[in-house]
Amino acid sequence: MGKTKNKSGPLARRPDNSAFKQQRLPAWSPMLTANTVLPFFYLLAVICMLLGVWLLLLVQSTQEIKLDYTDLGNCNECFDLRRNVSNAAQTCSCRVEFSIDKSLKGDVFFYYGLKNFHQNLRRYMDSRDDGQTLGRIKNLKKNPSSYCAPFDKDNDGVPIAPCGAIANSMFNDSFTLNYHLSSSRSVPVPLLRTGLTWYTDKNVKFRNPRADNLTLAEVFEGTRPPLYWQKPVYSLDPHDPNNNGFINEDLIVWMREAAFPNFKKLYGILNRADPIFEKGLPKGNYTIDISYNFPVQHFQGRKGVVLTTLTWFGGQNHFLPIAYLVTSSLILLAAVVLTVAWWKFGKDGKNMKE
Amino acid sequence: MTWRSPLALVRDALQGQRARERELRSLVSNLPYEGQEKGKQPNRFFLSNAIKTTKYSLLLFLPMNLYEQFHRLANLYFVGLAILNFIPVVNAFQPEVALIPICVIMLLTALKDGWEDFRRYQSDRKVNNTPCFVYSRREKQYVERRWKDVRVGDFVRVVSNEIVPADLLLLYSSDPNGVCHLETANLDGETNLKQRIVVSGLGAANLGFEPESFNSTVVCERPNSNLNHFKCFVEKPDKDKVGASIESLLLRGCTVRNTNHAVGFVVYAGHETKAMLNNNGSRYKRSKLEQKLNVDVFFCLILLFAMCLIGAFGHYLWLESLPGVPSFLVPDSNGHLDVPSLESFYMFFTMIILLQILIPISLYVSIELVKVGQIFFITNDIDLYDEETDSRVQCRALNITEDLGQIEYVFSDKTGTLTENKMVFRRCSVMGTEYPHKENGKSAFPTSPQQYSSVMPFTVMLKSVGHQQLPRSRWSLEAEDISPPDTQRHGRRRKSKVAANAHSDAAFSSPLETEVIPDQKLLQQISRAESSGGRRDGNRSFDPHLDFFLALAICNTVVVSAENAHRQRLIIKCVSYCSIVTFCYAVTLTQECTSPQSSQMRNPLETFSSLVKKAGAFFQRDKRNRTLSEDPVIDSAKTEDEADANRLRTCSLHAPSQNGSTIVEAEELCYEAESPDEAALVYAARAYGFILLARTPDSVTVRLPSGEDLVFEVLDTLTFDSNRKRMSVLVRHPVTKDYVLYTKGADYSIMELLGTPYAENFSGTEKNIAADTQYHLDCYAKEGLRTLCITKKVVSESTCQSWLGERKRAQAAMECREELIMQTAVQLETNLTLLGATGIEDRLQEKVPDTIVALREAGIHVWVLTGDKPETAVNIGYACRLLEEEDLVINMSCKNKVTCTAILDCTLEEVRRYRDDPRNAGTTQNISLVIDGNTLDMAKSPDLQERFVELTKHCRSVLCCRVTPLQKSAVVKLVREKLKVMTLAVGDGANDVNMIQAADVGIGISGQEGMQAVMASDFAISRFKHLKKLVLVHGHWCYTRLANMIIYFFYKNVAYVNLLFWYQFFCGFTATTMIDYWLMIFFNLFFTSTPPIMFGIFDKDVSVEVLQGVPELYRTGQGKGEYNFLTFWIAILDAFYQSLVCFFIPYLAYQDSDVDLFTFGTPLNTAALFTILLHLGIEIKSWTLVHWIIMLGSVALYFIVTLAYTATCVTCNPPSNPYWILQNQMADPMFYLIVTLCTVVALLPRYTFHVLKNSVAPSPLLQGRQLDR
């Protein structure tokens, strides 16, 4: 009203006769009736079907070995030992055996898995300081983020690095995989312990504090390792000095909180440089030597390892292909119902007559 | 500024408060106190004239606006939640972030409010600084001041065309009669001039006015908003009291016209003026849909509580089930863990924060935006634009657009709403003899198709008026000018394009009223009376025929505006209208009218000449000598034409030579009447030679056919009111010196007041005039004419004097003045003598039958409420197709309640039987009811109203006749409350205001009868036919759009929130979100907010043509409509299903994998986005470019914003860290597989259902859409 003051004359207030203002813009108004959408339904069903079959074939080609070692074999003792918190300082190691009936071809990924460990609790997840792991001196030496509380400083008021509940509860079992060529001869299966993380995590999100001519230990001076840790953060990996501090890949992997209480995390990738393992893991007998540190009794959890090969869309996951196939059949069913409806009601458009 | 003690200030403030609240105010002149300090000023307690309509001041804007906004419950809810977030034990998000949505919403609202307020401030400043003239004692003259400096008690001088700065008591006018003309268009839109009279008895008004000598006290009532009432008296120093009423009040905002200058005493200033008190801003109504929506919001609240309870309880169970204290359970900063029950108690509130958007706060903002958009389109609809008045549809209530789509009952006024309210004098009956005015009737209709064709310039065109084919030449080059203005409406409307502006200013001066062709027989009667009265004795005035026309000319409140100097636009109108609009011709032009330049001016001449042709033949005999010019007007004219020209001049030009009366002659006579009936009667009288020349408060000047001007002294005017239904004028006849009361009014109110038949005065004519007239009246009514009875009463001098005294007392009374005035009026209006009756035609507006049929087909019950007689009403009812020939029409009219009850029961029984009869199942026969006001009153009584309402429920149309405004609104209220239906009332006059306000949707028709109806309405249209598109198309659209949008909004929020809820089952019910909080905010604020708004504004389910062509489609919105219990819960269930799909497909796909939280959340979020948008895509009925842009834009925005956010934000939002999540996901084929699958599975049921339903049992709307193809 009165907006078109710029016009004058007898019809000054006459509205513009434009398609937009008169709501006459050309429009595509699809009719959602059987005759128009049936082809679409059949097409969609076929696409889903093909995708489902293809995915199923892919998944069938992958292999996966799962091993729950929580109280398997002589790990049983360690399991009982860890029941008591006061024994945390004692080391315990055990060995589990398994065999591979069919060789795992291609890249083999070694995961450790936890069941019933809730990395996704809100307060647990918040309990971290990205500023610290980014290498900010202030967060490292003076005041870690308050989100880390009560794991920001120890009882003496010394900052903890890395602070927070996530780092504190880091999974600290370690594994050595051995391949038994024969009953007497065994070779350790070489595992790459780097390249486990996202590129951006290793290079952007996690960085050690800048160390001008200082060793890592000196950089971290004035901080304490988390409460439950036996080793300080700068000596997590004794074999690879470049894999220490905040850029330690096990730490980075752990810090990426799992979405569900049952999860697995990458521990290593088979190094196929060795001629034995050039094509993957051959069939045969294997043992895993486990340094058993991580207690699971407090949450009725389980621990395990997973050896698997991957396809381009992930590990051995039968859900997606099956879901696609089911969806395809549902669409097909709907299409058939619609076809019947179309045959009986809408074929000659008798319902469309006024 | 001198220092005053705080105590004195407080005392002063209290005193002022008291002074302002007192029932009566005593005001004195400020002049003696001029220059003194404020404390001594007598009128210091009253508000100054500065106005401030702004809500806020600069400093207080923030707190006041916040306060205002917190009045909304929804805002409080959200702020409460945000505050809850600051409590550490319950917070779900970073507290600062939680404030963002509410802040954004409140900021937007504040910006909008601030901008509006700034606009108001600017306009205030402009108004306050307008100059005006105030008397200053120091300078002994009127000095220029600003409006804001005017105070109560000042003397203000206003000049012509100036706007009155405050409410002024008129003390002096330059007009010799003490009259000041006022145009109140700014106030109430009425364009006719109103007269204001100087307060009488304050010394000689004509000698100029000395403000300094004014030493009286003005006592007036407390300010009120009634524009038509004002009570006040002026107490002179000698204690003599003079009453004054609204007649002497110049209202702020009005424009002074036709008066050189006037002086007034400021009674009310600033915000206490009537204009400001009437300025209530826009109306706020809560629509039915919004009420339903609030119920559903309440359901959502219950749902929210249930979900939070589940969360809290689940958290408790989860904590209880833990065997020990695992390392992932984080104690508070003291290393201390709360007991599970307390934890779960906190968790309840955390859950509320987490799931808060289940209550759609943005819905309210979106609805407002959608309504703004809908109103934009309604007001811009070119079909609802009226060229004649250059007016668009106005939406005055901004929030009930969707109510238009649910109308079940339409209550319509008749006059001015269904009809043009352009009255044409059609027939009359004088002394029991009927004069049919046949020619008049014929000229009103198109005679031949050739008149539609536009004629080339310089061609000769035939025009027929009253069987006469008279050639006229045309010089005009404008096509609009070619069609004859008076022959048919179409032509007139086309013509009016030119003069649209001018026309909108004209009150009741449209051409129709003037086209009265005198009846030959009646003319002869008059001439006989005239000639017999040539003896100039008293006898003449006794001729009833002459009296009849005198009454027509005198008994009215028509204002003659003779001067044109002050009303330029009237001249423009007269010229460009080229019509006989105003009977205004200039002397010189008559001589030049053959020249091309003045060809425009010829139109009125010719037209008029043809109209008065017959009369001219009569007048020719003795009036020739009066003409000023002997030049023939039209070369090719026949003798008749010549006579016309003579007659023409007779009417307009001879006066100056005759007498030097007060009338400004030879210019224009523009009649401006408050009601078009009056104008029609005056024009009719003029056609017979009784020309109303001037009207002042004290006198009426009428020119008789003999050319003699009679000045009647007006002793009093008993104005029309709806109770008496009549008006009277008490005059003193200048010749006979008799006191004569002329009364005109509705027949039923007059007939019972009749005294001895007039005819008895005539020996030998022993006929019962009353009975004959009544018979004629009935005939008129059957023809659909509006009837009025004209009576006369001669009052003896003594009665008259005593009555006048009483009247004066009544008018000065401060208490129950209205009742007293009414009593005096009733007292005098007795023993009337019937002169005759008139029948005035009120033509139906264009396309009224079409509109009413469409409304009825749309399932709307149409009620017409009119003050007319049943016969008239029924006739109009058939004419406008409210009643159909095949309809079963029930006529209810009874005298007492017993019969009324009996009739009602019988009818109800009958109707029920009729309805239940299977034979009538398939017929289209409708039941209609005709009921009159008395019966209606009885039927409305508490014991009968149930039955009455039951009866009306069966009736497709109801016609109520002889109803009062109060009854109108009572009927609307009754139906609205008893049947719980959506009602719409449409009317144009002040008498419809009650009804318009009582209905759910009030529609005012702007046009003939002022603006009161429009002021009270929610929508204002200019023609009744616009109702069809407004209701059937825009109403339907607005409702469908909004209903679907609201349902979608609920769905959207539930679907999205449930994603978060399902996740709680996997994270120990600790209110973890798998989506970054910023992205969640963006999701609601940006990614999915515009599509539903666009949907609510633009979506078009069925095209205009189909909606108008198949009104039955309107029924989809009636009653429960599309937004009902079922659709709401289906949407909610669908939301649950879709959220389950969107959550569990990714869950199962990522089960037991190494997926991290946000990586899991990203496909979820994306799938939700696609599902929610494509869900809307299924609902959208027509995709225009706007739809595509917004839908695709939303998707693009999602990806762009999310990618940018996840790429840049390394630690910007601790502890949440979505860095590089989407980039990583988009490189993973799994992401696409999951998103596609989720979207397809989530939408499959809805899509299939839609298709199935459309194929098997298509809804009427779908069939309507099919018609479009």
Coordinates of C-alpha atoms in Angstrom, one line a residue, chain B residues 624-933:
Chain B
R624 CA -37.3 32.6 -22.4
N625 CA -36.9 36.1 -21.3
R626 CA -34.5 35.0 -18.6
T627 CA -31.8 33.7 -20.9
L628 CA -28.7 35.7 -21.3
S629 CA -27.7 34.5 -24.7
E630 CA -29.8 33.8 -27.6
D631 CA -27.1 31.9 -29.5
P632 CA -28.1 28.4 -30.1
V633 CA -25.9 25.9 -28.4
I634 CA -25.8 23.4 -31.1
D635 CA -25.9 24.4 -34.7
S636 CA -27.7 21.4 -35.8
A637 CA -30.1 21.4 -33.0
K638 CA -33.7 21.1 -33.4
T639 CA -36.1 23.4 -31.7
E640 CA -36.2 21.1 -28.8
D641 CA -32.5 21.4 -28.4
E642 CA -32.8 25.1 -28.4
A643 CA -35.3 24.8 -25.8
D644 CA -32.9 22.7 -23.8
A645 CA -30.2 25.3 -24.1
N646 CA -32.7 27.8 -22.8
R647 CA -33.7 25.7 -20.0
L648 CA -30.2 25.1 -19.2
R649 CA -29.5 28.7 -18.7
T650 CA -32.7 29.1 -16.9
C651 CA -31.5 26.8 -14.3
S652 CA -28.1 28.2 -13.8
L653 CA -27.7 31.6 -15.1
H654 CA -30.5 33.8 -14.4
A655 CA -30.0 34.1 -10.7
P656 CA -27.4 36.9 -10.6
S657 CA -29.8 39.2 -12.4
Q658 CA -32.5 38.3 -10.0
N659 CA -31.3 38.9 -6.5
G660 CA -28.1 39.6 -4.7
S661 CA -28.5 36.9 -2.1
T662 CA -25.8 35.2 -0.3
I663 CA -25.4 32.6 -2.9
V664 CA -22.5 32.8 -5.2
E665 CA -24.1 32.3 -8.5
A666 CA -23.3 31.3 -12.0
E667 CA -20.6 28.9 -10.9
E668 CA -21.3 25.5 -9.7
L669 CA -23.7 23.8 -7.6
C670 CA -22.2 20.8 -6.1
Y671 CA -24.4 18.8 -3.8
E672 CA -22.6 16.9 -1.1
A673 CA -24.8 14.6 0.9
E674 CA -24.0 12.3 3.7
S675 CA -26.2 9.7 2.3
P676 CA -26.8 9.1 -1.4
D677 CA -30.5 8.9 -1.0
E678 CA -30.6 12.5 0.0
A679 CA -28.6 13.6 -3.0
A680 CA -30.9 11.6 -5.2
L681 CA -33.9 13.3 -3.8
V682 CA -32.4 16.7 -4.2
Y683 CA -31.5 16.0 -7.7
A684 CA -35.0 14.8 -8.3
A685 CA -36.4 18.0 -6.9
R686 CA -34.1 19.9 -9.1
A687 CA -35.3 18.1 -12.1
Y688 CA -38.7 19.5 -11.4
G689 CA -37.4 22.9 -10.9
F690 CA -37.0 23.0 -7.2
I691 CA -33.4 23.8 -6.9
L692 CA -31.7 23.8 -3.7
L693 CA -29.4 26.8 -4.0
A694 CA -27.8 27.1 -0.6
R695 CA -27.9 25.8 2.9
T696 CA -26.6 27.4 5.9
P697 CA -27.3 26.3 9.5
D698 CA -30.1 28.9 9.7
S699 CA -31.6 28.9 6.3
V700 CA -32.3 27.0 3.1
T701 CA -32.6 28.8 -0.2
V702 CA -34.7 27.0 -2.8
R703 CA -35.5 28.2 -6.2
L704 CA -39.0 27.4 -7.4
P705 CA -39.8 26.5 -10.9
S706 CA -41.1 30.0 -11.3
G707 CA -37.6 31.2 -10.8
E708 CA -38.4 32.7 -7.5
D709 CA -35.9 32.1 -4.7
L710 CA -37.4 31.3 -1.4
V711 CA -35.3 31.6 1.7
F712 CA -36.6 29.3 4.4
E713 CA -35.5 29.9 8.0
V714 CA -34.4 26.7 9.4
L715 CA -35.3 26.5 13.1
D716 CA -34.0 23.1 13.8
T717 CA -32.9 19.9 12.1
L718 CA -33.8 16.6 13.7
T719 CA -31.1 14.5 12.2
F720 CA -31.5 10.9 11.1
D721 CA -30.9 8.2 13.5
S722 CA -31.3 4.5 13.2
N723 CA -33.9 4.3 16.0
R724 CA -36.3 6.8 14.7
K725 CA -35.5 6.0 11.1
R726 CA -36.5 9.4 9.9
M727 CA -35.3 12.9 9.8
S728 CA -37.1 16.2 10.0
V729 CA -36.5 19.8 9.3
L730 CA -38.4 22.6 11.0
V731 CA -38.6 25.6 8.8
R732 CA -40.4 28.8 8.6
H733 CA -42.0 29.5 5.3
P734 CA -41.0 32.9 4.0
V735 CA -44.2 33.7 2.4
T736 CA -46.9 32.2 4.6
K737 CA -44.8 32.6 7.7
D738 CA -46.0 29.2 8.8
Y739 CA -43.9 26.9 10.9
V740 CA -43.6 23.8 8.9
L741 CA -42.0 20.5 9.8
Y742 CA -41.0 18.4 6.9
T743 CA -40.3 14.8 7.8
K744 CA -39.0 12.0 5.6
G745 CA -38.3 8.5 6.7
A746 CA -38.9 4.8 6.3
D747 CA -42.5 4.0 5.6
Y748 CA -43.1 1.9 8.7
S749 CA -41.7 4.6 11.0
I750 CA -43.8 7.3 9.3
M751 CA -47.1 5.5 8.7
E752 CA -47.8 5.2 12.4
L753 CA -47.2 8.8 13.0
L754 CA -49.7 10.1 10.5
G755 CA -52.4 12.3 11.6
T756 CA -55.4 13.3 9.6
P757 CA -55.0 12.6 5.9
Y758 CA -54.0 15.6 4.0
A759 CA -56.6 15.0 1.4
E760 CA -59.3 16.0 3.8
N761 CA -58.3 19.6 3.2
F762 CA -59.5 19.2 -0.3
S763 CA -63.1 18.9 -0.8
G764 CA -64.1 16.2 -3.2
T765 CA -61.0 14.2 -3.1
E766 CA -62.0 11.8 -0.4
K767 CA -59.5 9.2 -1.0
N768 CA -57.4 7.5 1.4
I769 CA -54.1 8.7 0.5
A770 CA -52.3 6.7 3.1
A771 CA -53.8 3.5 1.8
D772 CA -53.0 4.3 -1.8
T773 CA -49.5 5.4 -0.9
Q774 CA -49.0 2.3 1.1
Y775 CA -50.0 0.3 -2.0
H776 CA -47.6 2.1 -4.1
L777 CA -44.9 1.7 -1.5
D778 CA -45.5 -2.0 -1.6
C779 CA -45.2 -2.0 -5.4
Y780 CA -41.9 -0.1 -5.2
A781 CA -40.6 -2.5 -2.7
K782 CA -41.5 -5.4 -5.0
E783 CA -39.5 -3.8 -7.7
G784 CA -36.6 -3.6 -5.3
L785 CA -36.8 0.2 -4.8
R786 CA -35.9 1.9 -1.6
T787 CA -38.9 3.7 -0.3
L788 CA -39.2 6.9 1.7
C789 CA -42.3 8.7 2.9
I790 CA -42.5 12.4 2.7
T791 CA -44.7 14.2 5.2
K792 CA -45.4 17.6 6.3
K793 CA -46.7 19.2 9.5
V794 CA -47.7 22.7 10.1
V795 CA -46.9 23.6 13.7
S796 CA -48.5 26.5 15.4
E797 CA -46.3 29.3 16.6
S798 CA -46.9 28.7 20.3
T799 CA -46.1 25.0 20.1
C800 CA -43.1 25.8 18.1
Q801 CA -41.7 28.3 20.4
S802 CA -42.2 26.1 23.5
W803 CA -40.7 23.2 21.7
L804 CA -37.7 25.2 20.6
G805 CA -37.1 26.2 24.2
E806 CA -37.1 22.6 25.3
R807 CA -34.9 21.7 22.4
K808 CA -32.4 24.3 23.4
R809 CA -32.3 23.0 27.0
A810 CA -31.8 19.5 25.7
Q811 CA -28.9 20.6 23.6
A812 CA -27.2 22.3 26.4
A813 CA -27.6 19.4 28.8
M814 CA -24.4 17.8 29.8
E815 CA -25.9 14.6 30.9
C816 CA -27.9 12.2 28.8
R817 CA -28.0 14.8 26.1
E818 CA -28.6 12.2 23.4
E819 CA -31.7 10.9 25.0
L820 CA -33.2 14.3 25.6
I821 CA -32.6 15.3 22.1
M822 CA -34.2 12.2 20.8
Q823 CA -37.1 12.7 23.1
T824 CA -37.7 16.2 21.8
A825 CA -37.5 14.9 18.3
V826 CA -40.1 12.2 18.9
Q827 CA -42.3 14.8 20.6
L828 CA -42.5 16.9 17.6
E829 CA -42.8 14.3 15.0
T830 CA -46.4 13.4 15.5
N831 CA -49.6 14.0 13.5
L832 CA -47.8 14.1 10.3
T833 CA -49.5 14.7 7.0
L834 CA -48.5 12.4 4.2
L835 CA -47.5 14.0 1.1
G836 CA -46.2 11.2 -0.9
A837 CA -43.5 8.6 -1.3
T838 CA -40.5 8.1 -3.4
G839 CA -38.9 5.0 -4.8
I840 CA -35.2 5.2 -5.3
E841 CA -33.3 2.6 -7.1
D842 CA -30.1 1.3 -5.9
R843 CA -28.6 -0.7 -8.6
L844 CA -26.7 -3.9 -8.0
Q845 CA -23.0 -3.7 -8.3
E846 CA -21.2 -5.3 -11.2
K847 CA -21.0 -9.1 -11.0
V848 CA -22.8 -9.3 -7.6
P849 CA -25.0 -12.3 -8.6
D850 CA -21.9 -14.0 -10.0
T851 CA -20.1 -13.5 -6.8
I852 CA -22.9 -14.6 -4.6
V853 CA -23.5 -17.8 -6.7
A854 CA -19.8 -18.5 -6.5
L855 CA -19.8 -18.1 -2.7
R856 CA -22.8 -20.3 -2.4
E857 CA -21.2 -22.9 -4.6
A858 CA -18.1 -22.7 -2.4
G859 CA -20.2 -24.0 0.4
I860 CA -20.5 -20.7 2.1
H861 CA -23.8 -19.7 3.7
V862 CA -24.6 -16.3 2.6
W863 CA -26.7 -14.0 4.8
V864 CA -27.8 -10.6 3.7
L865 CA -28.8 -8.3 6.4
T866 CA -30.6 -5.2 5.3
G867 CA -32.7 -2.5 6.8
D868 CA -35.1 -2.6 3.8
K869 CA -38.6 -3.9 3.7
P870 CA -39.0 -7.7 3.2
E871 CA -40.5 -7.1 -0.3
T872 CA -37.6 -5.0 -1.4
A873 CA -35.1 -7.4 0.2
V874 CA -36.6 -10.5 -1.4
N875 CA -36.6 -8.8 -4.7
I876 CA -33.0 -7.8 -4.5
G877 CA -32.4 -11.3 -3.2
Y878 CA -33.6 -12.8 -6.4
A879 CA -31.8 -10.2 -8.4
C880 CA -28.5 -10.9 -6.9
R881 CA -29.2 -14.7 -7.0
L882 CA -29.1 -15.0 -3.3
L883 CA -32.4 -16.7 -3.7
E884 CA -33.0 -18.9 -6.7
E885 CA -36.2 -19.6 -8.4
E886 CA -36.0 -23.3 -7.5
D887 CA -35.0 -22.7 -3.9
L888 CA -37.3 -23.5 -1.1
V889 CA -37.8 -20.1 0.5
I890 CA -39.1 -20.0 4.0
N891 CA -40.6 -16.8 5.0
M892 CA -40.7 -16.1 8.7
S893 CA -42.5 -13.1 10.0
C894 CA -44.6 -13.1 13.1
K895 CA -45.8 -10.7 15.6
N896 CA -45.4 -12.4 18.9
K897 CA -43.2 -14.9 20.4
V898 CA -45.8 -17.7 20.7
T899 CA -46.4 -17.8 17.0
C900 CA -42.7 -17.4 16.4
T901 CA -42.0 -20.5 18.5
A902 CA -44.7 -22.4 16.7
I903 CA -43.5 -21.4 13.3
L904 CA -39.9 -22.1 14.2
D905 CA -40.8 -25.6 15.4
C906 CA -42.9 -26.3 12.3
T907 CA -40.3 -25.1 9.9
L908 CA -37.5 -27.0 11.6
E909 CA -39.6 -30.2 11.5
E910 CA -40.3 -29.5 7.9
V911 CA -36.7 -28.8 7.0
R912 CA -35.5 -31.9 8.8
R913 CA -38.0 -34.0 7.0
Y914 CA -37.0 -32.5 3.8
R915 CA -33.4 -33.1 4.4
D916 CA -33.9 -36.7 5.5
D917 CA -36.1 -37.5 2.6
P918 CA -34.0 -39.6 0.3
R919 CA -35.8 -38.2 -2.7
N920 CA -34.2 -34.9 -2.1
A921 CA -30.7 -36.3 -1.6
G922 CA -29.6 -35.7 -5.1
T923 CA -31.3 -32.4 -5.8
T924 CA -29.5 -29.2 -5.7
Q925 CA -32.5 -27.4 -4.2
N926 CA -31.4 -25.2 -1.4
I927 CA -33.4 -23.9 1.5
S928 CA -33.4 -20.2 2.0
L929 CA -34.9 -18.2 4.9
V930 CA -36.3 -14.8 4.9
I931 CA -36.8 -13.3 8.3
D932 CA -37.6 -9.8 9.5
G933 CA -36.1 -7.9 12.3

